[in-house]
Coordinates of C-alpha atoms in Angstrom, one line a residue:
X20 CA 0.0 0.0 0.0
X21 CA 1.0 3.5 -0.9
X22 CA 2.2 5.5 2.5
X23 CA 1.5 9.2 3.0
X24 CA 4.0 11.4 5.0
X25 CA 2.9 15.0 6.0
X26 CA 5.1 17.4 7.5
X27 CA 5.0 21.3 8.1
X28 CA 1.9 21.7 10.8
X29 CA 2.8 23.9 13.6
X30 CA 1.3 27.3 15.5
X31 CA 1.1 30.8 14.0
X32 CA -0.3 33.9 14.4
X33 CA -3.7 35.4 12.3
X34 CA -2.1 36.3 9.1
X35 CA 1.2 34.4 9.2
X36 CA 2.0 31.3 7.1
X37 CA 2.6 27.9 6.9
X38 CA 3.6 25.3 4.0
X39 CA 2.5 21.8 4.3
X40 CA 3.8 19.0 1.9
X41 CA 2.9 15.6 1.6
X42 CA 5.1 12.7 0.3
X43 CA 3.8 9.4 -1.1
X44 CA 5.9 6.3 -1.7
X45 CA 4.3 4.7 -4.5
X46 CA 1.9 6.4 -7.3
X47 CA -0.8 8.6 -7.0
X48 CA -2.4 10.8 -9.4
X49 CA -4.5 13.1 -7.2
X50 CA -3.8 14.5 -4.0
X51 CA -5.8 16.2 -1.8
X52 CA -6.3 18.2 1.9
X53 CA -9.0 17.9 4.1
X54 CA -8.8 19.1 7.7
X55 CA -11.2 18.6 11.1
X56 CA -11.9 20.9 13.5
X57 CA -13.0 19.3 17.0
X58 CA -16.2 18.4 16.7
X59 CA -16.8 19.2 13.3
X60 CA -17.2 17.1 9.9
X61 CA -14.1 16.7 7.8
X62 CA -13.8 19.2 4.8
X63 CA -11.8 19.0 1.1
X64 CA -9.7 22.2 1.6
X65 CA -8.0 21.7 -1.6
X66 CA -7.1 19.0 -4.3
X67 CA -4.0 18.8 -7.2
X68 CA -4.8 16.4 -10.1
X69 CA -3.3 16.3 -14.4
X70 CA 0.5 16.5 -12.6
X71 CA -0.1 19.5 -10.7
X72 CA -2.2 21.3 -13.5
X73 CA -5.5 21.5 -12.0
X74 CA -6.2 22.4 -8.7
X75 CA -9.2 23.0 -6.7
X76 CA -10.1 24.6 -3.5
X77 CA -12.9 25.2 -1.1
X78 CA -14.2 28.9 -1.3
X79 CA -13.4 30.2 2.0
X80 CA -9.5 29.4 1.2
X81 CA -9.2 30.6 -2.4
X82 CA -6.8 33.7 -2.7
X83 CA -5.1 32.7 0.3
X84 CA -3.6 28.8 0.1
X85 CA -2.2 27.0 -3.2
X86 CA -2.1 23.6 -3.6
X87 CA 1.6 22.4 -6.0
X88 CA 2.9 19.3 -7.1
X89 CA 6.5 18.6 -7.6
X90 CA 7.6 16.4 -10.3
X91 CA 8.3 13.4 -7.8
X92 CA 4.8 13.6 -6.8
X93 CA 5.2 15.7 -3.3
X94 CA 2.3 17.6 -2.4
X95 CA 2.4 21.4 -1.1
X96 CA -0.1 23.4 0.8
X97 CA 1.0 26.5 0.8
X98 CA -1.4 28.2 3.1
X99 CA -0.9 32.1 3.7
X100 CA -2.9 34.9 5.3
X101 CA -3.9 31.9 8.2
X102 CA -7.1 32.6 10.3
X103 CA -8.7 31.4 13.7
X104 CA -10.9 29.3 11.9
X105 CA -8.6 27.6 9.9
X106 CA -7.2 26.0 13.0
X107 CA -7.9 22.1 12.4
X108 CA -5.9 18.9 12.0
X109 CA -4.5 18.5 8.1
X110 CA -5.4 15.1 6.3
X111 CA -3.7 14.6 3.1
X112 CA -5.5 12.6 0.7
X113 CA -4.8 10.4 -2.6
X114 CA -5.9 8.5 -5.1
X115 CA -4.9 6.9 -8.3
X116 CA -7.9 8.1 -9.7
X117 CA -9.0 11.3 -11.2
X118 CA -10.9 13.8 -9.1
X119 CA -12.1 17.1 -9.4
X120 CA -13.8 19.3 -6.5
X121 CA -16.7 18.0 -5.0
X122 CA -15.0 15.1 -3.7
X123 CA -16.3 12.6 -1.2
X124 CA -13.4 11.3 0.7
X125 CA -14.3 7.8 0.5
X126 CA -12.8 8.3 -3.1
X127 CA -9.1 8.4 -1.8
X128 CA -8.1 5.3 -1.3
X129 CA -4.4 6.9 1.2
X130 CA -4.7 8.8 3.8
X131 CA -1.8 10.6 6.1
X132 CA -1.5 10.9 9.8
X133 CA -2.1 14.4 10.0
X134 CA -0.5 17.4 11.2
X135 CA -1.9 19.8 13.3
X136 CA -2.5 23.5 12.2
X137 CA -3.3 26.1 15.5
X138 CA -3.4 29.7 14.3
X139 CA -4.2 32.5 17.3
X140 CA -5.7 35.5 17.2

């Protein structure tokens, strides 16, 4: 089975920045993040597909995070301008399947540990 390895989570301020990346060991062809709050439903934050030439990304994010692909297959979120309310554990996601936004996450067949994303007002 394909393993997932996420790295980058950590503590900022409101309006400071983070960069998330996630490696896989074996082939994917569309990565994704999804994040949980406490207590809340988990949510597609964003989602890379086409070797990193379509991306996707919930509303409330667009503008501020952008979702890359490097040519070994690493995922990047970079996520910029962070609020309160994007404070949530980071799931990466993948498939060897093609995705676009809306995506239920049963469809990705990895999933990482997660890293944990605290931003402070």
């Amino acid at each position: 089975a394909v393993q997932l390895v996420e790295s980058g989570g950590g503590s900022v301020q409101a309006g400071g920045s983070l960069r998330l990346s996630c490696s896989a060991s074996g082939y994917t062809y569309t990565t994704a993040w999804f994040r949980q709050a406490p207590g809340e439903e988990r949510e597609e934050v964003a989602l890379v597909t086409d070797g990193g030439a379509t991306a996707d990304y919930r509303d409330s994010v667009k503008g501020r995070f952008t979702i890359s692909q490097d040519p070994k297959g690493t995922a990047y979120l970079q996520m910029n301008s962070l609020r309160p309310e994007d404070t949530a554990m980071y799931y990466c996601a993948a498939s060897p399947g093609r995705a676009r936004f809306p995506v239920n996450r049963d469809f990705f067949t990895y999933w990482g540990q997660g890293t944990q994303v605290t931003v402070s007002s």
